[in-house]
Coordinates of N, CA and C in Angstrom, one line a residue:
M22 N 20.5 12.3 -1.7 CA 20.4 11.3 -2.8 C 18.7 11.3 -3.6
S23 N 18.5 11.5 -4.9 CA 17.4 11.7 -5.3 C 16.7 10.5 -5.8
E24 N 15.6 10.0 -6.0 CA 14.5 9.6 -6.1 C 15.1 8.2 -7.2
N25 N 15.8 8.9 -8.2 CA 16.3 8.6 -9.4 C 17.3 7.4 -9.3
T26 N 18.1 8.0 -8.0 CA 19.5 7.4 -8.0 C 19.6 6.5 -6.8
F27 N 18.7 6.0 -6.0 CA 18.5 4.7 -5.6 C 19.0 3.7 -6.0
R28 N 20.0 2.8 -5.5 CA 20.8 1.7 -6.1 C 19.5 0.3 -5.9
T29 N 20.3 -0.7 -6.8 CA 19.3 -2.2 -6.8 C 20.8 -3.1 -6.7
D30 N 21.8 -2.8 -6.1 CA 22.8 -3.9 -6.0 C 22.7 -4.2 -4.6
G31 N 22.0 -4.0 -3.7 CA 21.8 -5.2 -2.3 C 22.2 -4.2 -1.3
T32 N 22.3 -2.9 -1.6 CA 22.6 -1.8 -0.6 C 21.4 -1.5 0.0
I33 N 21.2 -0.9 1.1 CA 20.1 -0.4 2.0 C 20.2 1.3 1.9
D34 N 19.4 1.6 0.9 CA 19.5 3.3 1.1 C 18.5 3.7 2.2
S35 N 18.7 5.0 2.5 CA 17.9 5.6 3.3 C 17.7 7.2 2.8
F36 N 16.8 7.6 3.3 CA 16.3 9.2 3.1 C 16.5 9.6 4.5
E37 N 16.1 11.2 4.5 CA 15.7 11.7 5.7 C 14.7 12.0 6.3
N38 N 14.8 11.5 7.5 CA 13.6 11.2 8.4 C 13.4 12.7 8.7
Q39 N 11.8 13.1 8.2 CA 11.3 14.6 8.5 C 10.8 14.5 9.6
F40 N 10.6 13.6 10.3 CA 10.2 14.0 12.1 C 10.9 13.2 12.8
P41 N 12.3 14.0 13.2 CA 13.3 13.4 13.8 C 13.2 13.3 15.1
E42 N 12.4 14.6 15.4 CA 11.7 14.8 17.0 C 10.9 13.9 17.7
R43 N 10.2 13.1 16.8 CA 9.3 12.2 17.3 C 9.5 10.8 17.3
D44 N 9.0 10.1 18.4 CA 8.9 8.4 18.1 C 8.1 8.3 17.4
Y45 N 8.0 7.2 16.1 CA 7.2 6.5 15.6 C 7.5 5.5 15.2
D46 N 6.7 4.4 15.1 CA 7.1 3.3 14.2 C 6.8 3.1 12.8
I47 N 7.7 2.4 12.5 CA 7.7 1.8 10.7 C 7.4 0.3 10.8
E48 N 6.6 -0.2 10.2 CA 7.1 -1.9 10.3 C 6.9 -2.1 8.6
F49 N 7.4 -2.9 8.0 CA 7.5 -3.9 6.7 C 7.3 -5.3 7.0
T50 N 6.4 -5.9 6.1 CA 6.6 -7.5 6.0 C 6.7 -7.6 4.3
A51 N 7.8 -8.6 4.5 CA 8.0 -9.1 3.2 C 8.2 -10.8 3.2
A52 N 6.7 -11.0 2.5 CA 6.2 -12.2 2.7 C 6.6 -13.4 1.9
E53 N 7.7 -12.6 1.1 CA 8.1 -14.0 0.1 C 9.6 -14.1 0.0
F54 N 10.2 -14.1 1.3 CA 11.7 -14.2 1.3 C 11.9 -15.5 1.0
T55 N 13.6 -15.3 0.5 CA 14.1 -16.6 0.0 C 15.3 -16.6 0.3
S56 N 15.8 -18.1 0.9 CA 17.4 -18.2 0.7 C 17.5 -19.5 0.7
V57 N 18.7 -20.0 0.9 CA 19.5 -21.5 0.5 C 19.6 -22.1 1.7
C58 N 19.3 -23.1 2.3 CA 19.5 -24.2 3.5 C 21.2 -24.3 3.4
P59 N 22.2 -24.1 4.1 CA 23.7 -24.6 3.7 C 24.0 -25.4 4.2
M60 N 23.0 -26.3 4.7 CA 23.5 -28.1 4.5 C 22.8 -28.8 3.7
T61 N 21.4 -28.4 3.0 CA 21.0 -29.1 2.3 C 20.9 -28.7 0.5
G62 N 21.2 -27.4 0.4 CA 21.0 -26.8 -0.6 C 19.9 -26.5 -1.1
Q63 N 18.7 -26.7 -0.3 CA 17.2 -27.0 -0.6 C 17.0 -25.6 -0.6
P64 N 15.9 -24.5 -1.3 CA 15.2 -23.5 -0.8 C 14.6 -23.0 0.7
D65 N 14.7 -22.2 0.9 CA 14.2 -21.9 2.3 C 13.2 -20.6 2.2
F66 N 11.8 -21.1 2.7 CA 11.2 -19.9 2.3 C 10.4 -19.2 3.7
G67 N 10.1 -17.8 3.7 CA 9.9 -17.1 5.1 C 9.2 -16.0 4.7
T68 N 8.8 -15.4 5.9 CA 8.3 -14.2 6.0 C 9.4 -13.1 7.2
I69 N 9.9 -12.1 6.4 CA 10.6 -11.4 7.2 C 9.6 -10.2 7.8
V70 N 9.8 -9.7 8.8 CA 9.0 -8.6 9.5 C 9.8 -7.7 10.1
I71 N 10.1 -6.5 9.7 CA 10.8 -5.4 10.3 C 10.2 -4.4 10.8
S72 N 10.5 -4.3 12.2 CA 9.8 -3.1 13.0 C 10.6 -2.2 13.4
Y73 N 10.8 -0.6 13.5 CA 11.8 0.2 13.8 C 11.2 1.5 14.0
T74 N 11.7 2.1 14.6 CA 11.7 3.7 15.3 C 12.6 4.2 14.6
P75 N 12.8 5.4 13.7 CA 13.6 6.0 12.8 C 14.3 7.0 13.9
D76 N 15.8 7.2 13.6 CA 16.2 8.3 14.3 C 16.3 9.5 13.3
R77 N 17.5 9.4 12.6 CA 17.8 10.8 11.6 C 17.3 10.1 9.8
R78 N 17.4 9.1 9.9 CA 17.1 8.5 8.4 C 16.0 7.3 8.3
C79 N 15.5 6.6 7.6 CA 14.3 6.0 7.3 C 14.9 5.0 5.8
I80 N 14.5 3.6 5.9 CA 14.8 2.8 4.7 C 13.9 3.2 3.7
E81 N 14.7 3.0 2.8 CA 14.2 3.1 1.3 C 13.9 2.0 0.7
L82 N 12.3 2.0 0.6 CA 11.5 0.5 0.2 C 12.4 -0.1 -0.7
R83 N 12.3 0.3 -2.2 CA 12.9 0.1 -3.3 C 14.1 -0.8 -3.2
S84 N 15.2 0.0 -2.5 CA 16.6 -0.6 -2.4 C 16.4 -1.8 -1.2
F85 N 15.5 -2.0 -0.2 CA 15.5 -2.2 0.9 C 14.7 -4.1 -0.2
K86 N 13.9 -4.1 -1.0 CA 13.3 -4.9 -1.8 C 14.6 -5.8 -2.6
F87 N 15.6 -5.3 -2.7 CA 16.7 -5.5 -3.8 C 17.8 -6.3 -2.6
Y88 N 17.8 -5.5 -1.4 CA 18.5 -6.0 -0.3 C 18.1 -7.3 -0.3
L89 N 16.8 -7.6 0.1 CA 16.1 -8.9 0.4 C 16.5 -10.0 -0.7
Q90 N 16.2 -9.7 -1.8 CA 16.8 -10.7 -3.0 C 18.1 -11.1 -3.0
S91 N 18.9 -10.1 -2.4 CA 20.3 -10.7 -2.6 C 20.6 -12.1 -1.8
F92 N 19.6 -12.3 -1.1 CA 19.8 -13.4 -0.2 C 19.4 -14.9 -0.7
R93 N 18.5 -14.5 -1.9 CA 17.7 -15.6 -2.8 C 18.8 -16.8 -3.1
N94 N 20.0 -16.8 -3.2 CA 21.0 -18.3 -3.5 C 21.7 -18.2 -2.6
R95 N 21.9 -17.6 -1.5 CA 23.1 -17.3 -0.4 C 22.5 -18.6 0.5
G96 N 23.6 -19.4 0.8 CA 23.4 -20.4 1.7 C 23.7 -19.9 3.3
I97 N 22.5 -19.9 3.8 CA 22.7 -19.1 5.3 C 21.6 -19.6 6.2
F98 N 22.2 -19.8 7.3 CA 21.0 -20.5 8.6 C 20.1 -19.1 8.7
Y99 N 19.0 -19.9 9.1 CA 17.9 -18.7 9.9 C 18.3 -17.7 10.5
E100 N 18.9 -18.2 11.9 CA 19.8 -17.3 13.0 C 20.5 -16.3 12.1
N101 N 21.3 -16.7 11.3 CA 22.1 -15.9 10.2 C 21.5 -14.6 9.3
V102 N 20.5 -15.1 9.3 CA 19.5 -14.2 8.3 C 19.1 -13.2 8.8
V103 N 18.4 -13.3 10.1 CA 17.9 -12.1 10.9 C 18.5 -11.4 11.7
N104 N 20.0 -12.2 12.0 CA 21.0 -11.3 12.5 C 21.6 -10.4 11.6
T105 N 22.0 -11.2 10.6 CA 22.6 -10.1 9.2 C 22.0 -9.0 9.0
I106 N 20.3 -8.8 8.7 CA 19.5 -8.4 8.5 C 19.4 -7.2 9.7
L107 N 19.3 -7.2 10.7 CA 19.4 -6.7 11.9 C 21.2 -5.6 12.0
D108 N 22.0 -6.1 11.6 CA 23.2 -5.5 11.3 C 23.2 -4.6 10.4
D109 N 22.7 -5.4 9.4 CA 22.9 -4.2 7.7 C 21.7 -2.8 8.3
I110 N 20.9 -3.2 8.6 CA 19.7 -1.8 8.9 C 20.3 -1.2 9.9
V111 N 21.0 -1.2 11.2 CA 21.5 -0.6 11.7 C 22.7 0.4 11.6
A112 N 24.0 -0.3 10.3 CA 24.8 0.2 9.8 C 24.1 1.2 8.7
A113 N 23.0 0.9 8.4 CA 22.8 1.7 7.2 C 21.8 3.4 7.8
I114 N 21.4 2.8 8.9 CA 20.3 4.0 9.5 C 20.3 4.6 11.1
S115 N 21.1 3.5 11.8 CA 21.0 3.9 13.3 C 19.8 4.1 13.8
P116 N 18.7 3.2 14.0 CA 17.7 3.6 14.2 C 17.7 3.6 15.6
R117 N 16.4 4.2 16.2 CA 16.4 4.3 17.8 C 16.1 2.6 18.3
F118 N 15.4 2.1 17.4 CA 15.0 0.9 18.2 C 14.6 -0.5 16.7
L119 N 15.0 -1.2 16.7 CA 14.6 -2.6 15.6 C 14.2 -3.5 16.2
A120 N 13.3 -4.2 15.4 CA 12.9 -5.9 15.9 C 13.0 -6.3 14.1
V121 N 13.9 -7.7 14.2 CA 13.8 -7.8 13.1 C 13.1 -9.6 13.2
T122 N 12.1 -10.1 12.4 CA 11.7 -11.3 12.7 C 11.4 -12.0 11.4
G123 N 12.1 -13.5 11.5 CA 12.0 -14.5 10.4 C 11.1 -15.2 10.9
E124 N 10.1 -15.2 10.2 CA 9.0 -16.5 10.0 C 9.2 -17.5 9.3
F125 N 10.1 -18.7 9.3 CA 10.4 -19.5 8.1 C 9.4 -20.9 8.0
N126 N 9.2 -21.2 6.8 CA 8.1 -22.2 6.4 C 8.4 -23.6 7.2
T127 N 7.4 -24.3 7.4 CA 7.7 -25.8 7.9 C 8.7 -26.9 7.2
R128 N 9.4 -27.0 7.6 CA 10.4 -27.8 6.8 C 10.8 -29.5 7.9
G129 N 10.5 -30.2 7.7 CA 10.3 -31.6 8.3 C 9.8 -31.4 9.6
G130 N 8.8 -30.7 9.2 CA 7.7 -30.7 10.6 C 7.8 -30.0 11.4
I131 N 8.8 -28.9 11.1 CA 9.3 -28.0 12.2 C 9.3 -26.6 11.8
S132 N 8.6 -25.6 12.3 CA 8.7 -24.1 11.6 C 9.8 -23.6 12.8
A133 N 10.2 -22.2 12.3 CA 11.2 -21.6 13.0 C 10.9 -20.1 13.0
R134 N 10.8 -19.5 14.4 CA 10.3 -17.9 13.9 C 11.7 -17.5 15.2
I135 N 12.3 -16.4 14.6 CA 13.7 -15.8 15.2 C 13.7 -14.6 15.1
T136 N 13.9 -14.1 16.5 CA 13.4 -12.4 16.3 C 14.9 -12.0 16.8
A137 N 15.3 -10.7 16.6 CA 16.7 -10.0 17.0 C 16.3 -8.6 17.2
T138 N 16.9 -7.9 18.3 CA 16.6 -6.7 18.5 C 17.7 -5.8 18.5
Y139 N 17.7 -4.5 18.4 CA 18.6 -3.3 18.4 C 17.9 -2.2 19.4
P140 N 18.1 -1.7 20.4 CA 19.4 -2.4 21.2 C 19.3 -3.6 21.8
G141 N 20.1 -4.3 21.9 CA 19.7 -5.6 22.5 C 19.3 -5.3 24.2
E142 N 18.3 -6.4 24.4 CA 17.9 -6.1 25.6 C 19.2 -6.5 27.1
E143 N 19.3 -5.9 27.9 CA 20.2 -5.7 29.2 C 19.8 -6.9 29.9
A144 N 20.8 -7.6 30.1 CA 21.0 -8.9 31.0 C 20.8 -8.7 32.2

């Protein structure tokens, strides 16, 4: 897929990892994440941090920005935000390792930080 054909429809696009034989980490921080509380309808604000070790594919950032914006008007709990993002990234690029952390702004005197990882930790 050429640079000009990346989508803006909320789909996570990817490109070929030029160093698949090497383990290296990529980290993205989206400091202006917004969604909607499904209980109150009020906006929720937070920071989403993505840290991953790619395998054959890497996340294309422009499409990822539009993907995150697709949550803007969506009623969804914090836990569901983090786990949905994790599942969608795994489906898009099958990374060797992925951690998604949502640090949500204080509401009612309580802030929340949720982290999900892939592959999951073994019991």
